[in-house]
Amino acid sequence: MKIPRFEMERWQSEWEHQVRFNLGESGVFPLCLSELVPAEERNALFETELAYLQTDGTSGLKESIARIYPGAAPGNILVTTGSIEANFQLLWHLVEPGDRVLFMRPNFLQMQGLTEAFGAHCIPFYLREPDWTLDLDEVNSFCEQGVKLIVVTDPNNPVGSVLSLEQRKGLEDLAARTGAWLVVDEVYLGAELDGNTLPSWWGAYPRTIVTCGLSKAYGLPGLRVGWIVASPEIIQACWEGKDYTSISISALSDKLAVRALQPEKREALLARTRDIIRTNWDTFRAWMDGLDGLLTCVPPRAGAIAFPRYHLDINSTLLTQRLMERKSVLLCPGDQFGLDGYVRFGLGDPNARFGQALEEAAEGLRLIRDELA
Ligand SMILES: Cc1ncc(COP(=O)(O)O)c(C=O)c1O
């Protein structure tokens, strides 16, 4: 088995600590440990035994996660090292050579790379402008030859869109008709700009499997805590895979994750995220208006990201490379999400440097426009 290079992750790993302005980040600015643990409770944390934990997740953490999903019990939860491991374990278990896997695009391409590595066929179906909706007839036409999995990221990375409840139902009906698994990455759920938290996809269709984690909507990427919500059979099978990869999450992360998921704390973390992205989206929109039509963007509904189309005659990877060379500003090219002609901006930084980064980006984009003229 040969795993294709995960271009977006590699791009970020190589450059995010080298550039002066990082607008390539996909999550909200992370919290400090001190914001999660009040001073009077810190000593107790120092007594944490740095042991291996129950490897599918401690009962306390599984209960905290199960509480988020109506009808779920701890037996429906597998705790993983980030949602990236949740996606990995799931596809490792479900995908076999020759399977047909329908894959939403644009998207975070981890599950596409894994599908290909496991010898299956990845068939893209597209969210399309003007409002990033699906053509269910198109998806249906791909189902006719059979399909094992339908893979969705909702809210979507990179476009920040949310499928309507009708489109959701449409996909569930298609999955039901073909008996496909519906795999939904919900790592951005809870980061809705308008404050109306969407319901999880969990529970409406028996073969829906949800992956999620604390990295994006909760602002805690460094905890490396994710999870799968699925039937107990799927959970057991994925747990066996985990014996080969990460065994258990860290003991400190377990304690901190339980704390983050206490109902009041959870609400406060999600509210913090929404505040940051609402403010930054307003800044971003005003900034874009000053660019003489260089960028146009469907407003994101959720997530700490915006995915504008640029009106320049250049490939997105070349554009972002030039911007980095000229201005030391990091963006992610649309190519890395399976859709050229766009670039992804991170909206998660609450500090003044967000505005500075946008100013630098504007200068760089104008410069590149003049170079191309
Ligand atoms: C849609 C999506 N899923 C999963 C991940 C992995 O996140 P983590 O492992 O930090 O939870 C990312 C990271 O960018 C993502 O955008």
Short mmCIF file of C-alpha atoms and ligand atoms in Angstrom, two decimals:
data_model
loop_
_atom_site.label_atom_id
_atom_site.label_comp_id
_atom_site.label_asym_id
_atom_site.label_seq_id
_atom_site.Cartn_x
_atom_site.Cartn_y
_atom_site.Cartn_z
CA MET A 1 0.00 0.00 0.00
CA LYS A 2 1.33 3.43 -0.98
CA ILE A 3 -0.26 6.47 0.67
CA PRO A 4 -0.40 9.53 -1.61
CA ARG A 5 1.15 12.70 -0.26
CA PHE A 6 -1.37 14.78 1.70
CA GLU A 7 -0.46 18.02 -0.06
CA MET A 8 -2.33 20.40 2.22
CA GLU A 9 -0.92 19.03 5.47
CA ARG A 10 2.60 18.96 4.01
CA TRP A 11 2.26 22.52 2.75
CA GLN A 12 1.17 23.72 6.19
CA SER A 13 3.83 21.70 8.01
CA GLU A 14 6.56 23.09 5.81
CA TRP A 15 5.56 26.74 5.88
CA GLU A 16 3.34 27.68 8.82
CA HIS A 17 6.28 28.34 11.15
CA GLN A 18 8.42 30.00 8.46
CA VAL A 19 6.12 32.77 7.20
CA ARG A 20 5.50 36.13 8.84
CA PHE A 21 1.74 35.94 8.33
CA ASN A 22 -0.09 32.66 8.54
CA LEU A 23 -3.55 32.88 6.97
CA GLY A 24 -3.45 29.18 6.09
CA GLU A 25 -4.72 28.00 9.47
CA SER A 26 -8.10 26.27 9.42
CA GLY A 27 -9.10 26.51 13.05
CA VAL A 28 -9.84 29.21 15.55
CA PHE A 29 -6.95 30.60 17.60
CA PRO A 30 -6.20 27.99 20.31
CA LEU A 31 -6.86 28.50 23.98
CA CYS A 32 -4.11 28.46 26.57
CA LEU A 33 -4.14 25.83 29.26
CA SER A 34 -4.72 28.60 31.81
CA GLU A 35 -7.99 29.53 30.07
CA LEU A 36 -9.25 25.99 30.45
CA VAL A 37 -8.15 25.33 34.03
CA PRO A 38 -8.76 27.97 36.73
CA ALA A 39 -5.83 28.67 39.08
CA GLU A 40 -7.44 26.95 42.08
CA GLU A 41 -7.82 23.68 40.16
CA ARG A 42 -4.36 23.46 38.69
CA ASN A 43 -2.72 21.57 41.52
CA ALA A 44 -5.14 18.68 41.07
CA LEU A 45 -4.00 18.41 37.46
CA PHE A 46 -0.42 17.91 38.63
CA GLU A 47 -1.54 14.70 40.35
CA THR A 48 -2.55 13.15 37.03
CA GLU A 49 -0.90 9.78 36.61
CA LEU A 50 0.82 9.77 33.21
CA ALA A 51 -0.39 6.28 32.41
CA TYR A 52 -1.92 4.53 29.43
CA LEU A 53 -5.67 4.96 29.62
CA GLN A 54 -8.55 2.69 28.73
CA THR A 55 -7.68 2.50 25.05
CA ASP A 56 -11.11 3.11 23.52
CA GLY A 57 -11.51 6.16 25.81
CA THR A 58 -12.16 6.55 29.51
CA SER A 59 -15.76 6.10 30.57
CA GLY A 60 -15.84 9.74 31.74
CA LEU A 61 -14.81 11.06 28.34
CA LYS A 62 -17.02 8.67 26.38
CA GLU A 63 -19.99 9.74 28.50
CA SER A 64 -19.17 13.43 27.93
CA ILE A 65 -19.03 12.87 24.18
CA ALA A 66 -22.13 10.65 24.04
CA ARG A 67 -24.12 13.41 25.79
CA ILE A 68 -23.68 15.60 22.69
CA TYR A 69 -25.49 13.09 20.42
CA PRO A 70 -29.15 12.36 21.12
CA GLY A 71 -29.68 8.63 21.57
CA ALA A 72 -25.95 7.81 21.76
CA ALA A 73 -24.41 5.82 24.63
CA PRO A 74 -20.73 5.39 25.56
CA GLY A 75 -20.75 2.16 23.51
CA ASN A 76 -21.29 4.29 20.41
CA ILE A 77 -18.07 6.25 20.99
CA LEU A 78 -14.41 5.59 20.19
CA VAL A 79 -11.97 8.25 21.40
CA THR A 80 -9.11 8.89 18.96
CA THR A 81 -6.02 11.03 18.57
CA GLY A 82 -7.65 13.92 16.74
CA SER A 83 -10.44 13.56 14.23
CA ILE A 84 -7.74 12.71 11.72
CA GLU A 85 -7.30 9.34 13.44
CA ALA A 86 -11.06 8.92 13.65
CA ASN A 87 -11.28 9.28 9.85
CA PHE A 88 -8.29 7.00 9.38
CA GLN A 89 -9.57 4.17 11.57
CA LEU A 90 -12.97 4.32 10.00
CA LEU A 91 -11.78 4.12 6.41
CA TRP A 92 -9.17 1.52 7.29
CA HIS A 93 -11.95 -0.67 8.58
CA LEU A 94 -14.61 0.03 5.96
CA VAL A 95 -12.83 0.48 2.64
CA GLU A 96 -11.73 -2.51 0.61
CA PRO A 97 -9.99 -2.77 -2.78
CA GLY A 98 -12.41 -2.13 -5.63
CA ASP A 99 -15.06 -0.37 -3.52
CA ARG A 100 -16.72 2.72 -4.93
CA VAL A 101 -16.56 5.68 -2.55
CA LEU A 102 -18.44 8.91 -3.30
CA PHE A 103 -16.51 11.86 -1.98
CA MET A 104 -17.69 15.46 -1.54
CA ARG A 105 -15.55 18.18 -3.11
CA PRO A 106 -14.12 20.64 -2.43
CA ASN A 107 -12.94 19.02 0.77
CA PHE A 108 -10.19 18.28 3.23
CA LEU A 109 -8.68 15.50 1.13
CA GLN A 110 -7.54 13.11 3.86
CA MET A 111 -10.30 10.57 3.23
CA GLN A 112 -9.79 10.79 -0.54
CA GLY A 113 -6.09 9.93 -0.12
CA LEU A 114 -6.95 7.04 2.19
CA THR A 115 -9.64 5.70 -0.15
CA GLU A 116 -7.10 5.58 -2.96
CA ALA A 117 -4.41 4.08 -0.73
CA PHE A 118 -6.79 1.28 0.27
CA GLY A 119 -7.33 0.43 -3.39
CA ALA A 120 -10.87 1.78 -3.79
CA HIS A 121 -12.29 4.15 -6.42
CA CYS A 122 -12.92 7.68 -5.27
CA ILE A 123 -15.74 9.35 -7.20
CA PRO A 124 -16.04 13.10 -6.55
CA PHE A 125 -19.33 14.95 -6.36
CA TYR A 126 -19.26 18.73 -6.09
CA LEU A 127 -20.67 21.48 -3.95
CA ARG A 128 -21.26 24.30 -6.41
CA GLU A 129 -21.64 28.05 -6.32
CA PRO A 130 -23.65 30.29 -6.03
CA ASP A 131 -24.41 28.82 -2.61
CA TRP A 132 -22.34 25.64 -2.50
CA THR A 133 -25.23 23.21 -2.88
CA LEU A 134 -25.27 19.64 -4.16
CA ASP A 135 -26.84 18.31 -7.30
CA LEU A 136 -28.59 15.28 -5.82
CA ASP A 137 -29.41 13.94 -9.30
CA GLU A 138 -25.69 13.88 -10.04
CA VAL A 139 -24.99 12.01 -6.80
CA ASN A 140 -27.83 9.64 -7.61
CA SER A 141 -26.34 8.90 -11.04
CA PHE A 142 -23.06 7.87 -9.35
CA CYS A 143 -25.00 5.56 -7.02
CA GLU A 144 -26.42 3.53 -9.89
CA GLN A 145 -23.33 1.35 -10.21
CA GLY A 146 -23.29 0.70 -6.47
CA VAL A 147 -21.54 2.57 -3.70
CA LYS A 148 -19.99 1.48 -0.41
CA LEU A 149 -19.52 4.85 1.29
CA ILE A 150 -20.64 8.43 0.83
CA VAL A 151 -18.16 10.80 2.48
CA VAL A 152 -19.27 14.28 3.49
CA THR A 153 -17.68 17.14 5.42
CA ASP A 154 -20.47 19.28 6.86
CA PRO A 155 -19.94 22.09 7.76
CA ASN A 156 -17.54 22.03 4.88
CA ASN A 157 -13.84 22.72 4.85
CA PRO A 158 -12.79 24.76 2.83
CA VAL A 159 -15.97 26.61 1.79
CA GLY A 160 -17.65 26.95 5.20
CA SER A 161 -21.00 25.94 3.76
CA VAL A 162 -23.71 23.91 5.46
CA LEU A 163 -26.05 21.54 3.66
CA SER A 164 -29.74 22.37 4.04
CA LEU A 165 -31.83 19.85 5.96
CA GLU A 166 -33.51 18.94 2.63
CA GLN A 167 -30.16 18.18 1.01
CA ARG A 168 -29.13 16.17 4.04
CA LYS A 169 -32.33 14.15 3.82
CA GLY A 170 -31.75 13.70 0.09
CA LEU A 171 -28.30 12.21 0.73
CA GLU A 172 -29.62 10.00 3.53
CA ASP A 173 -32.33 8.69 1.21
CA LEU A 174 -29.77 7.96 -1.52
CA ALA A 175 -27.55 6.18 0.98
CA ALA A 176 -30.52 4.17 2.27
CA ARG A 177 -31.52 3.13 -1.24
CA THR A 178 -28.04 1.76 -1.96
CA GLY A 179 -27.24 0.54 1.56
CA ALA A 180 -24.16 2.83 1.64
CA TRP A 181 -22.43 4.01 4.78
CA LEU A 182 -22.77 7.75 5.22
CA VAL A 183 -19.56 9.08 6.78
CA VAL A 184 -19.85 12.66 8.01
CA ASP A 185 -16.89 14.66 9.28
CA GLU A 186 -18.48 17.21 11.65
CA VAL A 187 -15.32 18.75 13.06
CA TYR A 188 -16.68 22.27 12.33
CA LEU A 189 -20.09 21.68 13.90
CA GLY A 190 -20.74 24.31 16.56
CA ALA A 191 -18.81 27.03 14.69
CA GLU A 192 -21.88 28.48 12.93
CA LEU A 193 -21.55 32.23 12.40
CA ASP A 194 -25.23 32.95 13.08
CA GLY A 195 -25.09 31.15 16.42
CA ASN A 196 -27.72 28.55 15.50
CA THR A 197 -26.00 25.26 16.24
CA LEU A 198 -26.93 22.69 13.68
CA PRO A 199 -28.07 19.23 14.68
CA SER A 200 -25.56 16.45 14.19
CA TRP A 201 -26.15 14.01 11.32
CA TRP A 202 -26.03 11.23 13.91
CA GLY A 203 -29.20 9.21 14.40
CA ALA A 204 -31.32 9.93 11.33
CA TYR A 205 -30.08 7.04 9.17
CA PRO A 206 -28.80 3.82 10.79
CA ARG A 207 -25.65 3.62 8.67
CA THR A 208 -24.52 7.18 9.41
CA ILE A 209 -21.13 7.44 11.11
CA VAL A 210 -19.92 10.74 12.49
CA THR A 211 -16.36 11.86 13.19
CA CYS A 212 -15.53 14.93 15.21
CA GLY A 213 -13.01 16.37 17.64
CA LEU A 214 -11.92 19.35 19.72
CA SER A 215 -9.57 20.99 17.20
CA LYS A 216 -11.75 23.41 15.28
CA ALA A 217 -15.03 24.56 16.80
CA TYR A 218 -13.62 24.16 20.33
CA GLY A 219 -10.23 25.81 19.71
CA LEU A 220 -8.22 22.98 21.29
CA PRO A 221 -6.16 21.39 18.48
CA GLY A 222 -3.17 20.68 20.69
CA LEU A 223 -5.15 18.29 22.90
CA ARG A 224 -5.34 15.91 19.92
CA VAL A 225 -8.74 14.58 20.91
CA GLY A 226 -11.21 13.26 18.38
CA TRP A 227 -13.89 10.60 18.24
CA ILE A 228 -16.08 8.34 16.15
CA VAL A 229 -19.83 8.00 16.78
CA ALA A 230 -21.13 4.75 15.29
CA SER A 231 -22.84 1.47 16.03
CA PRO A 232 -21.10 -0.64 18.74
CA GLU A 233 -19.97 -3.11 16.02
CA ILE A 234 -18.17 -0.42 14.06
CA ILE A 235 -16.71 1.02 17.25
CA GLN A 236 -15.32 -2.37 18.27
CA ALA A 237 -13.76 -2.92 14.85
CA CYS A 238 -12.14 0.53 14.75
CA TRP A 239 -10.86 0.06 18.29
CA GLU A 240 -8.92 -2.99 17.06
CA GLY A 241 -7.25 -0.74 14.46
CA LYS A 242 -6.32 1.72 17.15
CA ASP A 243 -4.26 -0.95 18.90
CA TYR A 244 -1.86 -0.55 15.96
CA THR A 245 -1.73 3.23 15.77
CA SER A 246 -2.05 5.32 18.93
CA ILE A 247 -3.26 2.90 21.68
CA SER A 248 -4.75 5.62 23.90
CA ILE A 249 -4.85 9.41 24.00
CA SER A 250 -2.70 11.14 26.61
CA ALA A 251 -3.88 11.16 30.21
CA LEU A 252 -3.71 14.96 30.39
CA SER A 253 -5.74 15.36 27.22
CA ASP A 254 -8.40 13.05 28.62
CA LYS A 255 -8.81 15.21 31.74
CA LEU A 256 -8.81 18.45 29.78
CA ALA A 257 -11.27 17.13 27.21
CA VAL A 258 -13.74 16.11 29.93
CA ARG A 259 -13.42 19.61 31.31
CA ALA A 260 -13.96 21.22 27.88
CA LEU A 261 -17.10 19.15 27.32
CA GLN A 262 -18.80 20.05 30.60
CA PRO A 263 -22.04 21.60 29.27
CA GLU A 264 -21.37 25.17 30.42
CA LYS A 265 -17.73 25.13 29.40
CA ARG A 266 -18.63 23.63 26.05
CA GLU A 267 -21.12 26.40 25.36
CA ALA A 268 -18.56 29.02 26.38
CA LEU A 269 -15.90 27.56 24.07
CA LEU A 270 -18.27 27.47 21.11
CA ALA A 271 -19.44 31.02 21.86
CA ARG A 272 -15.80 32.20 21.91
CA THR A 273 -15.24 30.62 18.49
CA ARG A 274 -18.32 32.23 17.01
CA ASP A 275 -17.36 35.65 18.36
CA ILE A 276 -13.93 35.45 16.79
CA ILE A 277 -15.09 34.28 13.40
CA ARG A 278 -18.00 36.72 13.21
CA THR A 279 -15.70 39.65 13.93
CA ASN A 280 -13.05 38.42 11.53
CA TRP A 281 -15.53 37.68 8.77
CA ASP A 282 -16.74 41.31 8.99
CA THR A 283 -13.13 42.50 8.78
CA PHE A 284 -12.45 40.13 5.91
CA ARG A 285 -15.54 41.18 3.95
CA ALA A 286 -14.69 44.88 4.29
CA TRP A 287 -11.12 44.12 3.25
CA MET A 288 -12.30 42.17 0.21
CA ASP A 289 -14.58 45.06 -0.81
CA GLY A 290 -11.48 47.22 -1.08
CA LEU A 291 -9.80 44.91 -3.58
CA ASP A 292 -11.58 46.10 -6.75
CA GLY A 293 -13.17 42.72 -7.44
CA LEU A 294 -9.95 40.69 -7.18
CA LEU A 295 -11.74 38.25 -4.86
CA THR A 296 -15.39 37.26 -4.58
CA CYS A 297 -16.67 34.98 -1.85
CA VAL A 298 -19.87 33.19 -0.91
CA PRO A 299 -20.24 34.08 2.79
CA PRO A 300 -19.29 31.10 4.95
CA ARG A 301 -22.01 29.82 7.30
CA ALA A 302 -19.68 27.95 9.65
CA GLY A 303 -16.02 27.27 10.36
CA ALA A 304 -13.08 29.60 10.76
CA ILE A 305 -12.40 29.82 7.03
CA ALA A 306 -13.35 31.66 3.84
CA PHE A 307 -12.83 30.31 0.33
CA PRO A 308 -12.95 33.18 -2.18
CA ARG A 309 -12.60 32.81 -5.90
CA TYR A 310 -9.80 34.96 -7.28
CA HIS A 311 -10.11 36.73 -10.61
CA LEU A 312 -6.58 36.29 -11.89
CA ASP A 313 -5.32 34.03 -14.64
CA ILE A 314 -3.02 31.81 -12.57
CA ASN A 315 -3.19 28.39 -10.97
CA SER A 316 -3.93 28.49 -7.22
CA THR A 317 -0.74 26.69 -6.15
CA LEU A 318 1.37 29.12 -8.19
CA LEU A 319 -0.57 32.07 -6.79
CA THR A 320 -0.03 31.05 -3.16
CA GLN A 321 3.65 30.30 -3.80
CA ARG A 322 4.12 33.76 -5.29
CA LEU A 323 2.28 35.41 -2.43
CA MET A 324 4.54 33.66 0.03
CA GLU A 325 7.67 34.68 -1.88
CA ARG A 326 6.56 38.30 -2.30
CA LYS A 327 4.95 38.97 1.09
CA SER A 328 5.58 36.01 3.40
CA VAL A 329 1.83 35.41 3.68
CA LEU A 330 0.61 31.80 3.79
CA LEU A 331 -2.73 30.84 2.20
CA CYS A 332 -3.92 27.41 1.09
CA PRO A 333 -4.48 26.92 -2.64
CA GLY A 334 -7.81 25.59 -3.90
CA ASP A 335 -5.85 22.80 -5.63
CA GLN A 336 -5.28 21.25 -2.23
CA PHE A 337 -9.06 20.86 -1.78
CA GLY A 338 -9.75 19.62 -5.29
CA LEU A 339 -10.92 22.98 -6.73
CA ASP A 340 -8.53 25.33 -8.52
CA GLY A 341 -9.33 29.04 -8.92
CA TYR A 342 -9.89 29.60 -5.20
CA VAL A 343 -7.76 30.18 -2.11
CA ARG A 344 -8.56 29.47 1.52
CA PHE A 345 -8.12 32.14 4.18
CA GLY A 346 -8.12 31.33 7.89
CA LEU A 347 -10.43 33.62 9.89
CA GLY A 348 -9.49 32.33 13.32
CA ASP A 349 -6.89 34.78 14.58
CA PRO A 350 -8.39 37.32 17.04
CA ASN A 351 -5.21 39.37 17.25
CA ALA A 352 -4.25 42.59 15.45
CA ARG A 353 -1.93 40.59 13.23
CA PHE A 354 -4.99 39.31 11.34
CA GLY A 355 -5.55 42.84 9.97
CA GLN A 356 -1.85 43.21 9.22
CA ALA A 357 -1.81 39.89 7.42
CA LEU A 358 -4.74 41.00 5.27
CA GLU A 359 -2.97 44.24 4.40
CA GLU A 360 0.13 42.34 3.34
CA ALA A 361 -2.01 39.90 1.37
CA ALA A 362 -3.74 42.79 -0.42
CA GLU A 363 -0.42 44.31 -1.43
CA GLY A 364 0.82 40.93 -2.61
CA LEU A 365 -2.31 40.16 -4.63
CA ARG A 366 -2.18 43.58 -6.33
CA LEU A 367 1.47 43.07 -7.12
CA ILE A 368 0.79 39.66 -8.66
CA ARG A 369 -2.14 41.11 -10.62
CA ASP A 370 0.20 43.77 -12.07
CA GLU A 371 2.83 41.14 -12.86
CA LEU A 372 0.25 39.10 -14.76
CA ALA A 373 -1.10 42.09 -16.74
C1 LIG B 1 -12.50 18.53 7.88
C2 LIG B 1 -11.35 18.13 8.76
N1 LIG B 1 -11.38 16.93 9.36
C3 LIG B 1 -10.40 16.54 10.16
C4 LIG B 1 -9.30 17.34 10.41
C5 LIG B 1 -8.24 16.87 11.34
O1 LIG B 1 -8.29 17.58 12.53
P1 LIG B 1 -7.81 17.08 13.95
O2 LIG B 1 -7.13 15.78 13.80
O3 LIG B 1 -6.90 18.15 14.44
O4 LIG B 1 -9.05 16.95 14.78
C6 LIG B 1 -9.22 18.59 9.80
C7 LIG B 1 -8.04 19.45 10.00
O5 LIG B 1 -7.86 20.47 9.37
C8 LIG B 1 -10.29 19.01 8.96
O6 LIG B 1 -10.28 20.20 8.37
#
